[in-house]
Coordinates of C-alpha atoms in Angstrom, one line a residue:
Chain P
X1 CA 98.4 -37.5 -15.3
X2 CA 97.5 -35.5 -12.6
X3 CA 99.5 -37.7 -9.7
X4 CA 101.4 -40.9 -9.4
X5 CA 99.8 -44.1 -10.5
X6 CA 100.2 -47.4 -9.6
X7 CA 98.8 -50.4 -10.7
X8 CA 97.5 -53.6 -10.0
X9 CA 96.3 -52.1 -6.8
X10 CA 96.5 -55.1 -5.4
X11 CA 98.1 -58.7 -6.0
X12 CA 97.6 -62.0 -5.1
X13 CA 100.9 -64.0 -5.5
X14 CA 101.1 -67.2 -5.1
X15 CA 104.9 -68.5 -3.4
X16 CA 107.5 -68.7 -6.3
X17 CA 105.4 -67.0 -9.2
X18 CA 107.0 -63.6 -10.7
X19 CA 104.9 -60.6 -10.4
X20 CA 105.5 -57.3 -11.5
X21 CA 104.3 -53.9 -10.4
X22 CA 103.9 -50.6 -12.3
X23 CA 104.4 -46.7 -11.8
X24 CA 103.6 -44.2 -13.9
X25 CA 105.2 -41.1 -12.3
X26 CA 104.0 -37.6 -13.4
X27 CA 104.5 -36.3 -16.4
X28 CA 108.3 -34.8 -16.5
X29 CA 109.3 -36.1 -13.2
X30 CA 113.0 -36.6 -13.6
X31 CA 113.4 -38.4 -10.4
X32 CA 111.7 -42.0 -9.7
X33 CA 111.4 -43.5 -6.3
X34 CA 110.7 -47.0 -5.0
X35 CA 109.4 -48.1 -1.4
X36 CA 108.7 -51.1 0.3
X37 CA 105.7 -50.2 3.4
X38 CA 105.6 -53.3 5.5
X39 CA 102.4 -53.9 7.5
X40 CA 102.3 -51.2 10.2
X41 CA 105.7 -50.0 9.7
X42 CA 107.0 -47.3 7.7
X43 CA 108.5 -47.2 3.9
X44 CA 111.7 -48.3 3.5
X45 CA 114.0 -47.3 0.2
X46 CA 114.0 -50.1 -2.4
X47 CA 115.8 -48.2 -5.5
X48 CA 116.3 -44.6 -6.9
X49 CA 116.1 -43.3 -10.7
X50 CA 117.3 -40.3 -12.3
X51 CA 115.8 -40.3 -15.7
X52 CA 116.4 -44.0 -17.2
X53 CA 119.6 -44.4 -15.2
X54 CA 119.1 -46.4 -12.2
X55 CA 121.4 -44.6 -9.7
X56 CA 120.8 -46.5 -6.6
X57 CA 119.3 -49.9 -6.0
X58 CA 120.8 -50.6 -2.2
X59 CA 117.7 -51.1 -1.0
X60 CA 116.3 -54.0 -2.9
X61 CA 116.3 -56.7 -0.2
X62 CA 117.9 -59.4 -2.2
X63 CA 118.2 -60.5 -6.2
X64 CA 115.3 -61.4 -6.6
X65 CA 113.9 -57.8 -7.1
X66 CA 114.5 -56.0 -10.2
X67 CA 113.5 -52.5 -11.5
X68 CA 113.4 -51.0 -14.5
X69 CA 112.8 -47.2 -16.1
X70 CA 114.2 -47.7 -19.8
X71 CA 112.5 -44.6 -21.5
X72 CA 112.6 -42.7 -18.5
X73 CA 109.1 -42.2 -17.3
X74 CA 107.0 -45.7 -16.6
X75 CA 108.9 -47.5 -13.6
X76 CA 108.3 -51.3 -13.2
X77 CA 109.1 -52.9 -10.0
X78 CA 109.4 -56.8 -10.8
X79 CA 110.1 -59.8 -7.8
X80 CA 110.9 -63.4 -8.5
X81 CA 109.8 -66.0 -7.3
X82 CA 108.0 -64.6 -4.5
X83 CA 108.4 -65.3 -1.1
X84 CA 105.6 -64.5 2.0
X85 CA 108.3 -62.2 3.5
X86 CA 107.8 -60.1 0.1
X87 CA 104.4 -59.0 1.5
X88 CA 103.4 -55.7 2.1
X89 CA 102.3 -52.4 0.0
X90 CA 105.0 -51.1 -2.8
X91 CA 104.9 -47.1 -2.9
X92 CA 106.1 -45.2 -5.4
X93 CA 107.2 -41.6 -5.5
X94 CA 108.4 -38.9 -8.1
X95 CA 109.9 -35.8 -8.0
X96 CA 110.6 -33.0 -10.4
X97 CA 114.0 -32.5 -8.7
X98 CA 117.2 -33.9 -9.5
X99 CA 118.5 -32.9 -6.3
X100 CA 117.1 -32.0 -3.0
X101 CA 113.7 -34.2 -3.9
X102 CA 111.4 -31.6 -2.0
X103 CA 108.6 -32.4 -3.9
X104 CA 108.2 -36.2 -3.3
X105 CA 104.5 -37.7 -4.6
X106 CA 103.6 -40.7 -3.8
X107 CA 101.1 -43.3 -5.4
X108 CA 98.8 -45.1 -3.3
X109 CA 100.6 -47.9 -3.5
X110 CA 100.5 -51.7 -5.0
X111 CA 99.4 -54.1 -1.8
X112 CA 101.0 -57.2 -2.3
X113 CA 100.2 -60.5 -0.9
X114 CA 102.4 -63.4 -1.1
X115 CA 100.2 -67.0 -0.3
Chain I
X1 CA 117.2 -50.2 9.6
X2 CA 115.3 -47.1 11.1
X3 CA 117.8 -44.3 11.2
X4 CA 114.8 -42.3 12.4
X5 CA 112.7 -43.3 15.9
X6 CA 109.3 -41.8 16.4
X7 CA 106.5 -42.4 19.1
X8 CA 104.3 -42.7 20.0
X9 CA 103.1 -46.1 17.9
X10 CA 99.8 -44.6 18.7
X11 CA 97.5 -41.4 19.7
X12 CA 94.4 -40.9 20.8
X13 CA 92.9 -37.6 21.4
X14 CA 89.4 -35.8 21.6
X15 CA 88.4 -33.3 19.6
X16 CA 89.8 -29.2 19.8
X17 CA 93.1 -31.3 21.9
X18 CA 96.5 -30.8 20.6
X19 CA 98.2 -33.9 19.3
X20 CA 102.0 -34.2 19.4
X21 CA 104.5 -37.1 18.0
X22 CA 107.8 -36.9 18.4
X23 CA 111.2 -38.1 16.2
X24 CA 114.7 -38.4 16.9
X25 CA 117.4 -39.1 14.9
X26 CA 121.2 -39.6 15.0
X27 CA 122.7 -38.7 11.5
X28 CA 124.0 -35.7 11.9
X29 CA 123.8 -34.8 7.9
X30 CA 120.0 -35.3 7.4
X31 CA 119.1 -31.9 6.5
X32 CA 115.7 -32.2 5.9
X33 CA 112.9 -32.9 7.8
X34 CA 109.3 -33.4 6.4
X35 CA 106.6 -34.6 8.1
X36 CA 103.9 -37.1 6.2
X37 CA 100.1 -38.2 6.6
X38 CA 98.5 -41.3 5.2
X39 CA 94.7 -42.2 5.2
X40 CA 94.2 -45.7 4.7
X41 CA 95.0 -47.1 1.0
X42 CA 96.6 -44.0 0.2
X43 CA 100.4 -43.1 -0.6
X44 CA 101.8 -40.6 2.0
X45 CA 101.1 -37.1 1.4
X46 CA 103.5 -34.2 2.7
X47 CA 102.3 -32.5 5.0
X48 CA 105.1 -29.7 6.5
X49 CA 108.6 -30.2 6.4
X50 CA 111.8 -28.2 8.0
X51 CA 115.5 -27.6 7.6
X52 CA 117.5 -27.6 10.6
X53 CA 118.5 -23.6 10.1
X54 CA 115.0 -22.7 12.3
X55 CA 113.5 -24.0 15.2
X56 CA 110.1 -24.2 14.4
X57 CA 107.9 -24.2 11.5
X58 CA 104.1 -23.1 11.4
X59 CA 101.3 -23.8 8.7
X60 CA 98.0 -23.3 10.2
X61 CA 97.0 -26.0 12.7
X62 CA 100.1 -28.0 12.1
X63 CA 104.1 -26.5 13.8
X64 CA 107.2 -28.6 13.5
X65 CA 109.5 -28.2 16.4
X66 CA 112.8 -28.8 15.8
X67 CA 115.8 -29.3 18.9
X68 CA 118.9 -29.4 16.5
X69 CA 121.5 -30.4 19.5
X70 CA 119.0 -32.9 20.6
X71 CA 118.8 -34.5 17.3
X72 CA 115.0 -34.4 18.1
X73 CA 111.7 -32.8 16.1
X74 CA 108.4 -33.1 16.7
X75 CA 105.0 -32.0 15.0
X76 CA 102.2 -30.4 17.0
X77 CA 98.6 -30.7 15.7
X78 CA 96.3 -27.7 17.6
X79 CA 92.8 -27.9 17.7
X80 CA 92.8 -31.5 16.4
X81 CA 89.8 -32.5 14.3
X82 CA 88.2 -35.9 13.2
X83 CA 89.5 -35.8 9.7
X84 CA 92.9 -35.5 11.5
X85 CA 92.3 -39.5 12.1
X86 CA 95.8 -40.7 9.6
X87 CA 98.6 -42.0 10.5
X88 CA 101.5 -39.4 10.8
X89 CA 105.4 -40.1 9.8
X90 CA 108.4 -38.2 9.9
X91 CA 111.2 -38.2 8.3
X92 CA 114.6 -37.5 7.4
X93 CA 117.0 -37.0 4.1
X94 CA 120.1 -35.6 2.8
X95 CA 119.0 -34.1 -0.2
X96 CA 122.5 -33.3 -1.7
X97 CA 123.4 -37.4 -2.1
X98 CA 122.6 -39.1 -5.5
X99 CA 119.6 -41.0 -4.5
X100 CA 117.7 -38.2 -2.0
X101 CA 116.1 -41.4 -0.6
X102 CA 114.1 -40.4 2.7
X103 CA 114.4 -42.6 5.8
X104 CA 110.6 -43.0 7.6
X105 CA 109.8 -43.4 11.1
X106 CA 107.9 -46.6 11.5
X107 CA 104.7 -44.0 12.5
X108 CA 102.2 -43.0 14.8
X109 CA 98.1 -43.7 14.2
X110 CA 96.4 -40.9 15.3
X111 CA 92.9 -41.1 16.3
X112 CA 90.6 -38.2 17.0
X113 CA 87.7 -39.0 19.3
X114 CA 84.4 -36.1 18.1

């Protein structure tokens, strides 16, 4: 596609039910990018991917967040048993670089709201 | 864990005014300095970015300052218009690491008064 899409764009969580959020970076974007974009604040890093391989995950604020990119392009972002704390939007970016990520793109973003 | 500080939280500025935010940082091997807007329900979008080889960067309305010694950049909007209304974030990166994450400011709400 013609940009970064994310989807549901919202969610409505209910606390200790599983959700999981999707990318779909643009077409031939080696490089995958997750963010967390609390209320009023900016993104934080969540977890990076090159391709399929998932080279840096030190973001992810605890085990209970997972991500996944196993063919390389889609990008799922999935939290367990969710907690009010885990509120706030989920960006996700892509970039056609390997290195140097100039040209970041970012969805618009799955808002998420833990009950 | 903001490795980059910006203010201020919020602007407010008439029309044809020029609008400045400012950052700072302290890691001495970001590199890279890009500048982001964001409309409401919308990902960030880049808007100008710098390395820290020049002192300032121009495209059109919008200039990035950049103090290298002071570990400080800031963006200047001239001649600021309506649709200029966003919120505006900097940030910082070291490209040349394996994960070329970005760090954000926490950013600055512009509003434009017509």
């Amino acid at each position: 596609g013609a940009g970064v899409s994310q989807s549901p764009r919202y969610k409505v969580a209910k606390r200790g039910q599983d959700v999981a959020l999707r990318c779909d970076p643009i077409s031939g974007h080696v490089s995958l990018f997750w963010y967390q974009q609390a209320l009023g604040q900016g993104p934080e890093f969540l977890t990076y991917f090159q391709n399929e391989a998932q080279l840096d995950k030190s973001g992810l604020p605890s085990d209970r967040f997972f991500a996944e990119r196993p063919e390389g392009s889609v990008s799922t972002l999935k939290i367990q048993r969710t907690q009010q704390e885990d509120s706030a939007v989920y960006l996700c970016a892509s970039s056609d670089a390997q290195t140097g990520g100039r040209g970041y793109t970012f969805g618009s973003g799955t808002r998420l709201t833990v009950v | 864990q903001q490795q980059v500080k910006q203010s201020p939280q919020s602007l407010i500025v008439q029309k044809g005014g020029i609008s400045i935010i400012n950052c700072a940082y302290e890691n001495t091997a970001f590199d890279y300095f890009p500048w982001y807007q964001q409309f409401p329900g919308k990902g960030p979008a880049l808007l100008i970015a710098i390395r820290p080889d020049v002192s300032e960067k121009k495209e059109g309305r919008f200039t990035i300052s950049f103090n290298k010694s002071a570990k400080q950049f800031s963006l200047h909007i001239m001649d600021s218009q309506p649709g200029d209304s966003a919120t505006y974030f900097c940030a910082a990166m070291i490209p040349e690491t394996n994960n070329n994450d970005m760090r954000f400011g926490a950013g600055t709400r512009l509003t434009v008064k017509p």
